[in-house]
Amino acid sequence: MPPLVTLEKHGNLGVVALNNPPVNALSHELRRTLCALLAEAFADASIDAIVIWCEGRTFIAGADIREFGKAPLAPDVPEVVELIDRAPKPVIAALHGTALGGGLELALACHYRIAVASARLGFPEVTLGLLPGAGGTQRLPRLIGVSAALDLIVNGTLVSAAKAHALGLIDAVIEEPLKEHAQAFGARVLLERRPLRRVSELVAQLDAPEQLEAYRSSIAQKHRGFLAPFHCIEAVRAAVELPFEAGLQRERELFVELMASPESKAQRHAFFAEREVAKLPGLAAETATRALRSVVVVGCGKRARALGACFAGAVPAVTLLAGTQQELDNTVAALGVSSAASVLDGANAGEGRAGMTCTLDARLLSEADLIVEASAGDVAAQRSALARFDAASRPGAILVSTLPYSDIDTIASCTGRPADVVGIHVYRGGAARIVEIMRARDTSPEVSATLMQLVKSLGKVPALVRGPVGSRMFTEYLREALFLLEEGAVPQQVDRVLHDFGFQLGPFAESDREGLDIEWNHRKARFDSLDPRARACTLLEQICEQGRFGLQAGAGFYRYDADGNPIPDPDLEALLVLHSKDRGVVRRTIPDHEILERCLFALINEGARVLEERVAARPLDIDMIWIHGYAFPVYRGGPMFYADQLGLAGVRDAMLEYAAQTRAEHRTPAPLVERLALGAKGFYAAP
Ligand code: 3H9
C-alpha cells in the first residue's frame, strides 16, 4: 500500500500529499503521519512554505466517520488543525474534488487556500447531526462573515470554487494540473513575501444585534426536530462573542453534546445505510447488466407520467404508450405545459421534458429494452398486460410491473419469461429519493442489477426487495390509525401527533395526498383475509363511497381549500361518531402518547414480519424506504433503528398492553419482535 502521507521537497517548497482512498478521510493513522511530517517540514530550514494537497479524486472529505462513537485517538482532528494554524511558515491548501467538514477546517487553518474550478467546498456535518468541530464554526464567520457562514454551516450547503472565491473563502481559483499550479502559487507567496494570514486572528462581527435570534426563528420550521442546526448557531455565536480559544472550547462542548445525541446517531446510521442499501448481499457487485437504450411506459396516467419523467433522465428514448387518441392528446398537451405540473414533477423534470415522447403505436413494444406497465389498476389487469408484453417484445426485454401492493410472483408467472420480470415502486410521484425494486422468485440477478443501476443513474437510492415493503407497512400503520378514529380520535389529532414526532404528514394527510382509492382497492382485494376487527372497521369504504378520494377530489379525511390546505371537516367527524355508535364503541379521549405508540408499533411490527418473511433482507432496507419514501424523520433513523433505540422488550410489552386494553388480536407482537425482546437484542443485532 502506498504511504498515507508523503513529504517531497521542490526547491524551497515542501509538498505534503495525502493518499487515503476513496475520499482522503482524516483517519487516525493519516492524522498521526501528517502531524509527524508537518513537524518535520516546520523544522526543516530548507523549506520556506508548504503546500498540502491530495492524491485521488478529492481533497479531504472530512473526519473519518467510521471512527465516530469510538474512543478518540490522538492526535485528533482539532490538534492537526491547530498545528497548521500555528505553523512558523506559510501553509497553502490546494483543493480539488470535495473539501468537506474536517477537510475544509484543515484548509481554513492554512494561511492560503486555492482550488481548481471543479472543486466544491462545504460543511455537511449538519446532515450527520453534528457541527464542524475542528474550528470551522470559529474560523468561517471570521473569514466570510456571519451571514454567509451561517448559511454554509447550518444548511450544509456546498459551494463551487467560484462562489467560494467570491465569498473570500479561497484566495484563488487555479488551473489544472493542481499540483504544478499549487507549487507555482506557493512560489509566488514566497516571492511576494506574503505574510502568514491566520484566520484565527480575524474578528467576526454581527451585521445586526438580533441577527442570530432572527436567523434562529427563520430556520425553526425548516429544521423542526433537528438538534444540530441550532447548536451550529450557538457555536457561531461563540465566534462573535468570545476570544478565539474560548470559542474553540465552546464549539468542542457543543460538538461533544451532538456526537452523543440520539439525533446524530440516527443521522450517521442513515448516512451509512444509504450507501449500504445499494450493496445487497447475494447480488455480486460485478453482476452483468443489460443495456437500456429505450423504455416504453404503458399508460399515460399519473403513475405512467411520473415514471416516464424519472427514466427520461437516464435512458436515451422514453416513450409513453397511450391507449386512445384522447389519452395521447391529453398527454401531449400536458407535456407542453411549462409549469412543474403533471409530467414534469420530480427531481428529473428538466430531462423529462427533453427525453420523453408519447405515441399510440404499440409496435414500439417489439423494440423496447424495458417495458413498464403503468396503466392497470389491479393484479388481473396487470397479469394480462404483462402476458401481452411477453408476446410482443423481443427476447431479453425486461418487463416491469408497478402496482405498489402486487404479489410480484403471481404477476411474473403469467409470462413465459419470469426471469425477465421485476416490480418497481416509486414514491411521491417519483419525487422521493427511494425506489423499491421488487424481484420475483425467478427474477434473474442480471435483471435486478440492471434495475439497481438504472435507479442509481437517476440519482436515487434503490432498495432491492422481494415484494412490497413500504406500502405494506403503511397499510398496517393506517389501519391502526383508523382503529383510533373508531375509538374516539379525529384525523387532525392523529396527524398532529405523528407530525410532532417528526413526519411531514400524519397518516391521514398522507393518504389523502396519495389518493384513498389506492388503499381502498387494496383493502377490497384482500378483504377475505382481514381479521374480524379490520373487516368491521369500514371507515375507508364509507369515506370513499362518498367520493372523498383525498386531496385531488377536494375531500378525504379532510376537506381541502382551493390552495390544497386541509381543513378539519365536521361532516367527517359526524360520520366517525355514527360509525362508533354502530359498532357499539364508546368513544373516549385518547391520549397523544397512546396514538403515537400504537401507530408506530403497528409500523414496526409489520416491519418485523417483512424481515421475518425475508421480503426485505435487512432492517436498513426498511429504514431507507421509510426515511426517503414516507419522510420518516431521519433524526430518528427509520422505524427499525428507532425500535432498537426504544428497546424491543418495551415495544412488545406496550403492544401486549394495548391489545389487552382494546381486545385487538392483530396487535400480537410478531414472532421476531418476541424473539429479539427475549434475547434483549435489536433488529440491527439480530442473529
Ligand atoms: C467531520 O468532518 C467532523 C469534523 O467537523 C470534526 C471532527 C472533530 N469518513 O459517498 P460515496 C466512504 S464529519 C469515512 O459512496 P461519492 C463512504 O462510506 C465528516 N468514510 O462516494 C463510501 O464507503 P463504501 C464531514 C467516508 O463519490 C466511500 O467513502 N464530511 C467518508 O458518491 C465513498 O463514498 C462528510 O460528511 C468519511 N468522511 O461521494 C462527507 N465519506 O465505499 C461525507 C465517505 O465502503 N461524504 N466515506 O460504501 C460524502 O458526502 C461523500 O462520500 C462524498 C463522495 C461527497 C465525499
XYZ file of C-alpha atoms and ligand atoms in Angstrom:
743
model
C 0.000 0.000 0.000
C 1.357 3.461 -0.829
C 2.053 5.658 2.220
C -0.893 7.678 3.551
C 1.123 10.901 3.615
C 4.345 11.910 1.877
C 6.588 14.977 2.046
C 8.529 15.953 -1.063
C 10.864 18.886 -1.438
C 10.658 21.030 -4.553
C 13.279 23.737 -4.147
C 12.337 25.658 -1.018
C 8.751 24.305 -1.072
C 7.605 21.324 0.949
C 4.794 19.421 -0.778
C 2.688 17.261 1.519
C 0.468 14.765 -0.322
C -2.331 12.784 1.310
C -3.376 9.460 -0.174
C -6.187 7.748 1.701
C -8.737 6.447 -0.846
C -11.560 6.715 -1.547
C -12.161 10.187 -0.071
C -8.979 11.017 1.908
C -10.878 10.936 5.214
C -8.799 12.056 8.203
C -8.293 8.629 9.746
C -6.157 8.188 12.864
C -3.147 6.804 11.007
C -3.337 9.626 8.481
C -3.504 12.258 11.229
C -0.550 10.717 13.028
C 1.620 10.626 9.923
C 0.507 14.066 8.782
C 1.448 15.643 12.128
C 4.856 13.953 12.056
C 5.613 15.128 8.500
C 4.351 18.647 9.181
C 6.614 18.861 12.232
C 9.489 17.697 10.020
C 8.692 20.337 7.398
C 8.334 23.086 10.023
C 11.747 22.176 11.443
C 13.471 21.907 8.048
C 15.301 25.207 7.454
C 15.500 24.500 3.708
C 11.680 24.565 3.442
C 10.139 28.059 3.367
C 6.493 27.224 2.610
C 4.329 24.100 2.484
C 1.627 23.016 0.062
C -0.918 20.406 1.209
C -2.802 18.572 -1.494
C -4.436 15.160 -2.028
C -3.947 12.316 -4.482
C -7.026 10.640 -5.952
C -10.430 12.022 -6.723
C -10.798 14.519 -3.907
C -9.293 16.711 -1.221
C -10.119 15.569 2.332
C -13.862 14.828 2.599
C -13.852 15.168 6.370
C -13.077 13.355 9.581
C -13.287 9.568 9.301
C -16.929 8.973 10.173
C -16.198 5.323 10.917
C -14.205 6.397 13.969
C -17.157 8.296 15.457
C -18.527 6.769 18.621
C -15.188 5.069 19.371
C -12.583 6.256 21.893
C -10.771 9.222 20.293
C -7.140 8.597 19.378
C -4.541 11.377 19.474
C -3.797 13.418 17.577
C -7.442 14.281 16.933
C -8.618 16.490 14.040
C -8.594 19.728 16.093
C -4.977 19.079 17.102
C -3.920 18.693 13.458
C -5.804 21.844 12.524
C -4.297 23.937 15.327
C -0.819 22.650 14.485
C -1.225 24.084 10.984
C -2.636 27.376 12.265
C 0.478 27.878 14.422
C 2.930 26.916 11.669
C 6.022 29.116 11.524
C 5.892 29.282 7.715
C 3.088 29.686 5.164
C 0.936 26.617 4.568
C -1.212 26.510 1.434
C -4.157 24.160 0.921
C -4.696 23.103 -2.703
C -8.226 21.791 -3.178
C -9.944 19.588 -5.743
C -12.987 17.294 -5.648
C -14.854 17.968 -2.420
C -13.204 19.747 0.522
C -15.644 18.887 3.247
C -16.047 19.029 7.008
C -12.742 18.437 8.786
C -11.053 18.748 5.384
C -12.305 22.284 4.940
C -11.455 23.027 8.559
C -7.890 21.962 7.867
C -7.863 24.215 4.808
C -9.217 27.131 6.881
C -6.297 26.768 9.278
C -3.888 27.060 6.353
C -2.675 30.535 5.546
C -3.793 30.403 1.912
C -6.391 28.335 0.058
C -6.606 27.725 -3.657
C -8.880 25.404 -5.626
C -9.450 24.135 -9.146
C -12.684 25.309 -10.762
C -14.450 21.953 -10.363
C -13.868 21.807 -6.594
C -16.759 22.076 -4.158
C -16.460 23.145 -0.551
C -18.739 22.831 2.422
C -19.624 21.704 5.899
C -22.014 18.746 5.623
C -21.650 17.891 9.341
C -25.190 19.110 9.987
C -26.510 16.257 7.822
C -24.786 13.882 10.248
C -26.411 15.665 13.182
C -23.101 17.384 14.021
C -21.361 20.725 13.654
C -17.895 21.451 12.313
C -15.908 20.529 15.417
C -12.354 21.412 14.472
C -12.563 25.192 14.450
C -14.865 25.519 11.422
C -17.562 27.410 13.280
C -14.952 29.808 14.662
C -12.897 30.435 11.533
C -15.594 30.576 8.858
C -17.525 33.591 10.295
C -14.186 35.349 10.824
C -13.266 34.787 7.188
C -16.518 35.256 5.233
C -18.856 36.988 7.692
C -21.580 35.660 9.929
C -24.418 35.601 7.429
C -22.619 33.565 4.743
C -21.066 31.318 7.382
C -24.460 30.520 8.907
C -25.791 29.612 5.501
C -22.985 27.142 4.862
C -22.790 25.637 8.326
C -26.491 25.402 9.202
C -27.721 24.177 5.835
C -24.735 22.037 4.896
C -24.723 23.781 1.510
C -21.748 23.045 -0.759
C -20.347 25.909 -2.835
C -18.380 25.903 -6.075
C -14.812 27.192 -6.231
C -16.062 30.340 -7.988
C -18.608 31.000 -5.236
C -16.017 30.245 -2.566
C -13.703 32.767 -4.198
C -16.447 35.385 -4.331
C -17.147 34.781 -0.625
C -13.470 35.160 0.269
C -13.282 31.551 1.388
C -10.434 30.796 -1.022
C -7.736 33.081 -2.381
C -7.699 31.947 -5.992
C -9.244 29.566 -8.495
C -6.350 27.881 -10.296
C -5.874 25.836 -13.449
C -5.227 22.128 -13.567
C -2.968 20.241 -13.107
C -3.418 21.095 -9.476
C -0.056 20.018 -8.094
C 2.009 22.127 -10.504
C -0.176 25.223 -10.198
C -0.261 24.907 -6.419
C 3.523 24.889 -6.362
C 3.576 27.952 -8.593
C 1.186 29.675 -6.174
C 3.446 28.709 -3.264
C 6.464 30.137 -5.065
C 4.530 33.391 -5.598
C 3.647 33.626 -1.899
C 7.344 33.404 -1.110
C 8.461 35.731 -3.874
C 5.974 38.393 -2.838
C 6.845 37.818 0.829
C 3.170 37.458 1.667
C 2.502 37.340 5.406
C 1.227 34.392 7.452
C -2.516 35.083 7.306
C -4.075 33.354 10.303
C -7.879 33.280 10.106
C -7.950 32.767 13.883
C -6.618 36.318 14.276
C -9.504 37.930 12.379
C -12.634 39.229 14.116
C -16.185 38.036 13.483
C -18.943 40.615 13.808
C -22.719 40.513 13.646
C -24.482 42.512 10.919
C -27.185 43.478 13.411
C -27.583 42.923 17.173
C -30.511 40.484 16.803
C -29.049 38.670 13.805
C -28.664 35.273 15.448
C -32.108 35.311 17.078
C -33.701 36.328 13.782
C -31.814 33.577 11.978
C -32.878 31.022 14.553
C -36.553 31.957 14.067
C -36.182 31.877 10.299
C -34.986 28.254 10.295
C -37.200 26.975 13.104
C -39.831 25.437 10.841
C -37.470 24.001 8.226
C -35.244 22.307 10.813
C -38.041 21.252 13.156
C -36.959 18.305 15.291
C -33.252 18.523 14.433
C -30.748 19.447 17.115
C -27.606 20.244 15.133
C -28.732 23.362 13.204
C -29.499 25.151 16.457
C -26.206 24.081 18.045
C -24.455 25.407 14.923
C -25.964 28.836 15.587
C -24.744 28.714 19.180
C -21.237 27.853 18.003
C -21.272 30.817 15.600
C -22.459 32.992 18.499
C -19.294 31.943 20.335
C -17.229 33.115 17.366
C -18.620 36.630 17.696
C -18.840 36.828 21.482
C -15.716 35.027 22.694
C -11.987 35.208 22.062
C -10.795 32.560 19.599
C -9.536 29.989 22.135
C -12.667 30.238 24.281
C -14.785 29.955 21.128
C -12.976 26.758 20.197
C -13.735 25.370 23.617
C -17.439 26.230 23.300
C -17.509 24.653 19.841
C -15.985 21.477 21.316
C -18.607 21.289 24.082
C -21.420 21.649 21.566
C -19.799 19.102 19.228
C -19.411 16.528 22.016
C -23.047 17.038 23.022
C -24.197 16.452 19.468
C -21.965 13.423 18.996
C -23.676 11.762 21.969
C -27.188 12.748 20.864
C -29.718 10.214 19.551
C -30.323 12.549 16.595
C -26.729 12.337 15.396
C -26.552 8.577 15.977
C -29.639 8.196 13.822
C -28.346 10.503 11.091
C -24.975 8.753 10.977
C -26.814 5.447 10.741
C -28.780 6.863 7.807
C -25.559 8.018 6.091
C -24.098 4.521 6.068
C -27.455 2.811 5.414
C -27.865 4.933 2.299
C -24.583 3.579 0.955
C -25.206 0.003 2.145
C -28.697 -0.292 0.723
C -27.410 -0.482 -2.833
C -24.971 -3.291 -1.970
C -27.199 -6.250 -1.454
C -25.721 -9.452 -0.063
C -26.313 -12.143 -2.661
C -26.128 -9.743 -5.594
C -22.471 -9.507 -6.516
C -21.240 -6.021 -7.395
C -19.857 -7.374 -10.665
C -23.198 -8.871 -11.819
C -23.618 -8.137 -15.531
C -26.280 -5.634 -16.531
C -28.280 -5.161 -19.725
C -28.030 -2.042 -21.853
C -31.122 0.183 -21.647
C -31.491 2.355 -24.715
C -35.251 2.551 -24.925
C -38.035 2.359 -22.375
C -41.737 2.122 -23.127
C -44.047 3.078 -20.282
C -47.520 1.735 -20.985
C -50.129 4.232 -19.826
C -50.485 7.979 -19.631
C -51.887 8.450 -16.146
C -50.238 9.973 -13.110
C -48.151 6.870 -12.382
C -47.006 6.484 -16.002
C -46.051 10.130 -16.383
C -44.116 10.136 -13.115
C -42.201 7.019 -14.158
C -41.550 8.368 -17.645
C -40.199 11.627 -16.214
C -37.892 9.665 -13.903
C -36.467 7.425 -16.626
C -36.055 10.254 -19.103
C -33.131 11.483 -17.038
C -31.117 8.338 -17.713
C -32.368 6.489 -20.803
C -31.976 7.965 -24.305
C -35.513 7.142 -25.513
C -38.538 7.072 -23.216
C -41.996 6.697 -24.711
C -45.386 6.759 -23.064
C -47.736 4.397 -24.869
C -51.247 5.828 -24.949
C -54.310 3.597 -25.233
C -56.555 6.099 -27.051
C -56.285 9.240 -29.175
C -57.800 11.202 -26.301
C -55.101 9.980 -23.920
C -52.448 10.849 -26.460
C -53.813 14.378 -26.967
C -54.110 14.997 -23.240
C -50.594 13.788 -22.578
C -49.029 15.789 -25.370
C -50.844 18.861 -24.063
C -49.633 18.134 -20.543
C -46.057 17.611 -21.766
C -46.226 21.025 -23.330
C -47.057 22.859 -20.117
C -44.268 24.955 -18.826
C -45.123 24.721 -15.116
C -43.833 21.860 -12.965
C -47.233 20.206 -13.016
C -48.026 16.613 -14.051
C -45.317 15.053 -16.196
C -42.563 17.251 -15.052
C -42.975 16.692 -11.355
C -39.948 15.239 -9.651
C -36.222 15.554 -9.488
C -35.566 14.976 -13.192
C -38.138 17.362 -14.504
C -35.885 19.150 -16.988
C -34.582 15.997 -18.591
C -38.073 14.542 -18.530
C -39.310 17.232 -20.884
C -36.419 16.754 -23.276
C -36.321 12.984 -23.439
C -39.934 11.799 -23.414
C -42.384 11.229 -26.234
C -45.892 9.852 -26.405
C -47.365 7.513 -29.031
C -50.280 5.271 -29.914
C -48.073 2.879 -31.835
C -47.905 -0.398 -29.895
C -45.369 -1.805 -32.379
C -42.788 0.049 -30.328
C -43.077 -2.723 -27.754
C -41.080 -5.021 -30.016
C -38.066 -2.671 -29.921
C -38.019 -1.705 -26.246
C -35.325 -2.828 -23.802
C -37.608 -2.183 -20.832
C -41.401 -2.208 -20.808
C -43.175 -0.736 -17.818
C -46.819 -1.489 -17.145
C -48.286 1.620 -15.542
C -51.930 1.613 -16.516
C -53.523 -1.437 -14.918
C -55.298 -0.891 -11.619
C -55.389 -4.446 -10.304
C -53.418 -7.662 -10.374
C -55.623 -9.371 -13.000
C -55.236 -6.453 -15.434
C -51.544 -6.275 -14.688
C -51.137 -10.003 -15.376
C -52.876 -9.843 -18.713
C -50.868 -6.754 -19.685
C -47.573 -8.458 -18.905
C -48.641 -11.566 -20.829
C -49.320 -9.288 -23.796
C -45.902 -7.621 -23.496
C -44.290 -11.036 -23.247
C -45.741 -11.943 -26.640
C -44.994 -8.578 -28.240
C -41.455 -7.893 -27.034
C -38.080 -9.180 -28.100
C -36.097 -11.746 -26.092
C -34.115 -10.074 -23.328
C -36.525 -7.175 -22.878
C -37.268 -6.553 -19.206
C -40.928 -6.428 -18.145
C -41.799 -4.237 -15.180
C -44.912 -4.209 -13.013
C -45.690 -1.099 -10.978
C -48.585 -1.911 -8.659
C -47.469 -0.879 -5.180
C -49.247 -3.760 -3.468
C -48.999 -6.525 -6.023
C -47.656 -10.019 -5.488
C -44.833 -9.963 -7.986
C -44.556 -13.788 -8.147
C -48.169 -14.076 -9.303
C -47.607 -11.441 -11.941
C -44.327 -12.931 -13.192
C -45.873 -16.379 -13.522
C -48.241 -15.234 -16.274
C -45.325 -14.725 -18.646
C -43.112 -17.305 -20.318
C -40.034 -15.460 -19.025
C -40.314 -14.907 -15.279
C -36.555 -14.296 -15.117
C -37.127 -11.029 -17.001
C -39.929 -9.741 -14.774
C -39.461 -7.303 -11.911
C -41.619 -4.803 -9.999
C -40.839 -1.229 -9.062
C -42.472 1.246 -6.742
C -41.615 4.941 -6.867
C -42.842 7.185 -4.092
C -44.367 10.653 -4.189
C -44.909 10.625 -7.908
C -41.227 9.883 -8.493
C -40.018 12.820 -6.393
C -38.815 10.656 -3.486
C -35.187 9.525 -3.476
C -36.001 5.851 -2.901
C -37.199 3.319 -5.452
C -38.292 -0.130 -4.336
C -37.229 -2.793 -6.803
C -39.282 -5.921 -6.231
C -37.702 -9.039 -7.606
C -39.873 -12.072 -8.142
C -38.858 -15.605 -7.157
C -37.281 -16.208 -10.580
C -36.064 -12.717 -11.489
C -32.510 -13.111 -12.786
C -29.667 -11.358 -10.918
C -28.868 -9.609 -14.196
C -32.329 -8.036 -14.339
C -32.174 -6.980 -10.665
C -28.704 -5.496 -11.198
C -29.889 -3.629 -14.315
C -32.738 -2.013 -12.402
C -30.447 -1.165 -9.471
C -28.030 0.514 -11.856
C -30.842 2.383 -13.602
C -32.152 3.736 -10.302
C -28.666 4.809 -9.206
C -28.166 6.590 -12.523
C -31.293 8.603 -11.726
C -29.541 9.863 -8.583
C -31.939 7.828 -6.476
C -31.465 5.134 -3.873
C -32.508 1.598 -4.912
C -33.826 -0.872 -2.342
C -33.983 -4.420 -3.707
C -36.761 -6.372 -2.000
C -38.870 -9.496 -2.542
C -42.254 -7.766 -2.525
C -43.935 -4.582 -1.378
C -42.368 -3.189 1.788
C -43.242 0.490 2.261
C -46.853 0.232 1.130
C -47.423 -2.973 3.079
C -46.190 -1.340 6.286
C -48.188 1.803 5.551
C -51.370 -0.275 5.375
C -50.830 -1.561 8.928
C -49.956 1.907 10.169
C -53.094 3.368 8.599
C -55.209 0.510 9.892
C -54.138 1.274 13.453
C -54.836 4.957 12.845
C -58.337 4.042 11.612
C -58.944 1.999 14.761
C -58.032 5.093 16.748
C -60.676 7.055 14.823
C -63.161 4.337 15.633
C -62.287 4.548 19.344
C -62.573 8.321 19.676
C -59.757 10.197 17.913
C -60.208 12.554 14.954
C -57.846 12.740 11.939
C -56.330 16.080 12.921
C -55.353 14.751 16.341
C -53.680 11.629 14.970
C -51.909 13.629 12.274
C -50.727 16.249 14.747
C -49.195 13.591 16.993
C -47.292 11.988 14.103
C -46.290 15.410 12.789
C -44.934 16.311 16.216
C -42.988 13.057 16.172
C -41.308 14.349 13.020
C -43.280 13.136 9.984
C -44.090 15.829 7.452
C -47.613 14.428 7.216
C -49.595 12.186 9.518
C -51.203 9.018 8.106
C -54.484 10.683 7.107
C -52.977 13.699 5.370
C -50.513 11.335 3.684
C -53.315 9.029 2.483
C -55.332 11.974 1.210
C -52.346 13.171 -0.760
C -51.685 9.801 -2.369
C -55.392 9.163 -3.058
C -57.631 6.969 -0.901
C -58.624 4.750 -3.821
C -55.214 3.048 -3.641
C -55.740 1.805 -0.080
C -59.398 1.089 -0.734
C -58.627 -1.105 -3.760
C -56.007 -2.904 -1.747
C -58.495 -3.461 1.065
C -61.103 -4.829 -1.318
C -58.572 -7.199 -2.879
C -57.676 -8.814 0.440
C -60.910 -8.296 2.357
C -61.436 -12.010 3.000
C -58.066 -12.333 4.674
C -58.633 -9.458 7.110
C -59.198 -10.149 10.791
C -62.742 -9.523 12.099
C -61.992 -6.122 13.606
C -60.318 -4.833 10.461
C -63.240 -6.076 8.380
C -65.719 -4.313 10.629
C -63.741 -1.061 10.552
C -65.386 0.149 7.359
C -64.375 3.797 7.636
C -62.291 3.754 4.478
C -65.133 2.474 2.308
C -67.641 4.818 3.923
C -65.408 7.774 3.102
C -64.571 6.614 -0.429
C -68.194 5.779 -1.212
C -68.937 9.476 -0.727
C -66.444 10.257 -3.481
C -63.974 11.587 -0.928
C -60.858 10.165 -2.538
C -58.451 12.633 -0.977
C -56.705 15.837 -1.961
C -57.322 15.528 -5.721
C -61.049 15.107 -5.091
C -61.142 18.080 -2.710
C -62.076 15.897 0.254
C -60.953 12.771 2.025
C -60.139 12.579 5.707
C -60.129 16.376 5.456
C -61.808 18.949 3.264
C -59.386 20.954 1.114
C -59.490 24.637 0.248
C -58.634 25.966 -3.213
C -54.918 26.004 -2.309
C -54.976 22.381 -1.183
C -54.813 23.178 2.540
C -56.531 20.590 4.754
C -59.463 21.739 6.881
C -60.933 19.527 9.626
C -64.389 18.518 8.480
C -67.407 18.340 10.848
C -69.176 16.012 8.367
C -66.334 13.548 8.649
C -66.406 13.799 12.432
C -70.168 13.122 12.395
C -69.502 10.054 10.264
C -66.958 8.828 12.835
C -69.369 9.304 15.722
C -72.074 7.395 13.888
C -69.706 4.618 12.952
C -68.503 4.178 16.534
C -72.119 4.050 17.686
C -72.990 1.400 15.085
C -70.022 -0.642 16.200
C -71.025 -0.295 19.859
C -67.773 1.517 20.682
C -67.944 4.171 23.398
C -65.767 6.977 22.113
C -63.089 8.116 24.561
C -60.385 10.740 24.715
C -57.258 9.018 23.525
C -54.005 10.392 24.934
C -51.341 11.504 22.460
C -48.769 9.009 23.691
C -51.158 6.137 23.023
C -51.756 7.397 19.489
C -48.045 7.660 18.861
C -47.172 4.262 20.266
C -49.988 2.374 18.626
C -49.266 3.819 15.183
C -45.505 3.401 15.418
C -45.642 -0.052 16.937
C -48.003 -1.229 14.190
C -45.422 0.019 11.714
C -42.504 -1.610 13.496
C -44.392 -4.870 13.949
C -45.140 -5.127 10.250
C -41.505 -4.276 9.541
C -40.553 -7.255 11.712
C -42.839 -9.501 9.646
C -41.318 -8.148 6.444
C -37.887 -9.119 7.769
C -39.013 -12.487 9.037
C -40.509 -13.365 5.665
C -37.280 -12.101 4.074
C -39.220 -9.671 1.904
C -36.562 -7.157 2.954
C -33.110 -8.600 3.522
C -32.042 -6.152 6.213
C -33.584 -3.627 8.598
C -31.648 -0.888 6.834
C -33.631 -1.509 3.620
C -36.816 -0.758 5.548
C -35.332 2.296 7.234
C -34.232 3.735 3.905
C -37.655 3.116 2.346
C -39.372 4.896 5.225
C -36.935 7.794 5.527
C -36.979 8.530 1.808
C -40.393 7.219 0.809
C -42.550 8.452 3.682
C -40.320 11.176 5.195
C -39.903 9.261 8.450
C -37.746 11.710 10.469
C -34.129 10.977 9.576
C -33.050 12.094 13.047
C -34.868 9.024 14.367
C -33.085 6.738 11.924
C -36.093 4.919 10.416
C -38.663 2.691 12.138
C -36.386 -0.288 12.740
C -33.471 1.772 14.073
C -35.900 3.721 16.224
C -37.378 0.493 17.613
C -33.894 -0.613 18.633
C -33.352 2.675 20.450
C -36.630 2.191 22.320
C -35.770 -1.433 23.133
C -37.882 -4.237 21.733
C -38.899 -5.563 25.144
C -40.632 -2.247 25.806
C -42.247 -2.291 22.366
C -43.515 -5.839 22.912
C -44.871 -5.100 26.393
C -46.664 -1.969 25.242
C -48.211 -3.839 22.319
C -49.498 -6.558 24.613
C -50.892 -3.962 26.990
C -52.755 -2.146 24.217
C -54.006 -5.459 22.891
C -55.425 -6.315 26.311
C -56.910 -2.855 26.707
C -58.624 -2.769 23.327
C -59.009 -6.508 22.742
C -57.466 -6.279 19.311
C -55.986 -9.592 18.248
C -53.921 -8.245 15.395
C -51.633 -6.402 17.764
C -49.914 -9.613 18.754
C -46.204 -8.893 18.531
C -44.575 -10.514 15.506
C -42.528 -13.616 16.395
C -39.317 -11.755 15.505
C -40.201 -8.977 17.953
C -40.848 -11.616 20.634
C -37.587 -13.429 19.939
C -35.469 -10.301 19.913
C -37.159 -8.913 23.006
C -36.468 -12.184 24.852
C -32.832 -12.138 23.800
C -32.523 -8.410 24.665
C -31.466 -7.788 21.063
C -32.487 -5.314 18.398
C -33.221 -5.613 14.688
C -29.690 -4.480 13.956
C -28.207 -7.104 16.226
C -30.433 -9.968 15.138
C -28.646 -13.331 14.891
C -16.393 15.866 10.182
O -15.566 16.135 9.353
C -16.310 16.303 11.612
C -15.354 17.442 11.824
O -16.010 18.673 11.627
C -14.883 17.493 13.245
C -14.062 16.379 13.725
C -13.613 16.566 15.115
N -15.423 9.028 6.555
O -20.498 8.677 -0.769
P -19.650 7.725 -1.525
C -16.935 6.483 2.415
S -17.722 14.898 9.817
C -15.368 7.730 6.288
O -20.244 6.452 -1.985
P -19.355 9.677 -3.608
C -18.363 6.051 2.118
O -18.947 5.440 3.257
C -17.491 14.449 8.148
N -15.837 7.183 5.158
O -18.888 8.426 -2.750
C -18.127 5.079 0.989
O -17.652 3.872 1.556
P -18.012 2.458 0.889
C -17.888 15.519 7.220
C -16.344 8.010 4.257
O -18.299 9.909 -4.600
C -16.965 5.716 0.228
O -16.332 6.589 1.151
N -17.848 15.030 5.877
C -16.428 9.388 4.471
O -20.764 9.491 -4.059
C -17.399 6.508 -0.981
O -18.402 7.421 -0.585
C -18.922 14.456 5.304
O -19.981 14.386 5.867
C -15.935 9.894 5.678
N -15.954 11.212 5.954
O -19.369 10.900 -2.603
C -18.713 13.946 3.897
N -17.019 9.958 3.388
O -17.392 2.513 -0.466
C -19.367 12.606 3.732
C -17.276 8.964 2.533
O -17.423 1.480 1.827
N -19.117 12.051 2.435
N -16.877 7.794 3.050
O -19.510 2.431 0.846
C -19.773 12.432 1.336
O -20.588 13.328 1.337
C -19.497 11.679 0.077
O -18.924 10.442 0.444
C -18.523 12.369 -0.908
C -18.178 11.385 -2.061
C -19.212 13.617 -1.478
C -17.245 12.764 -0.246
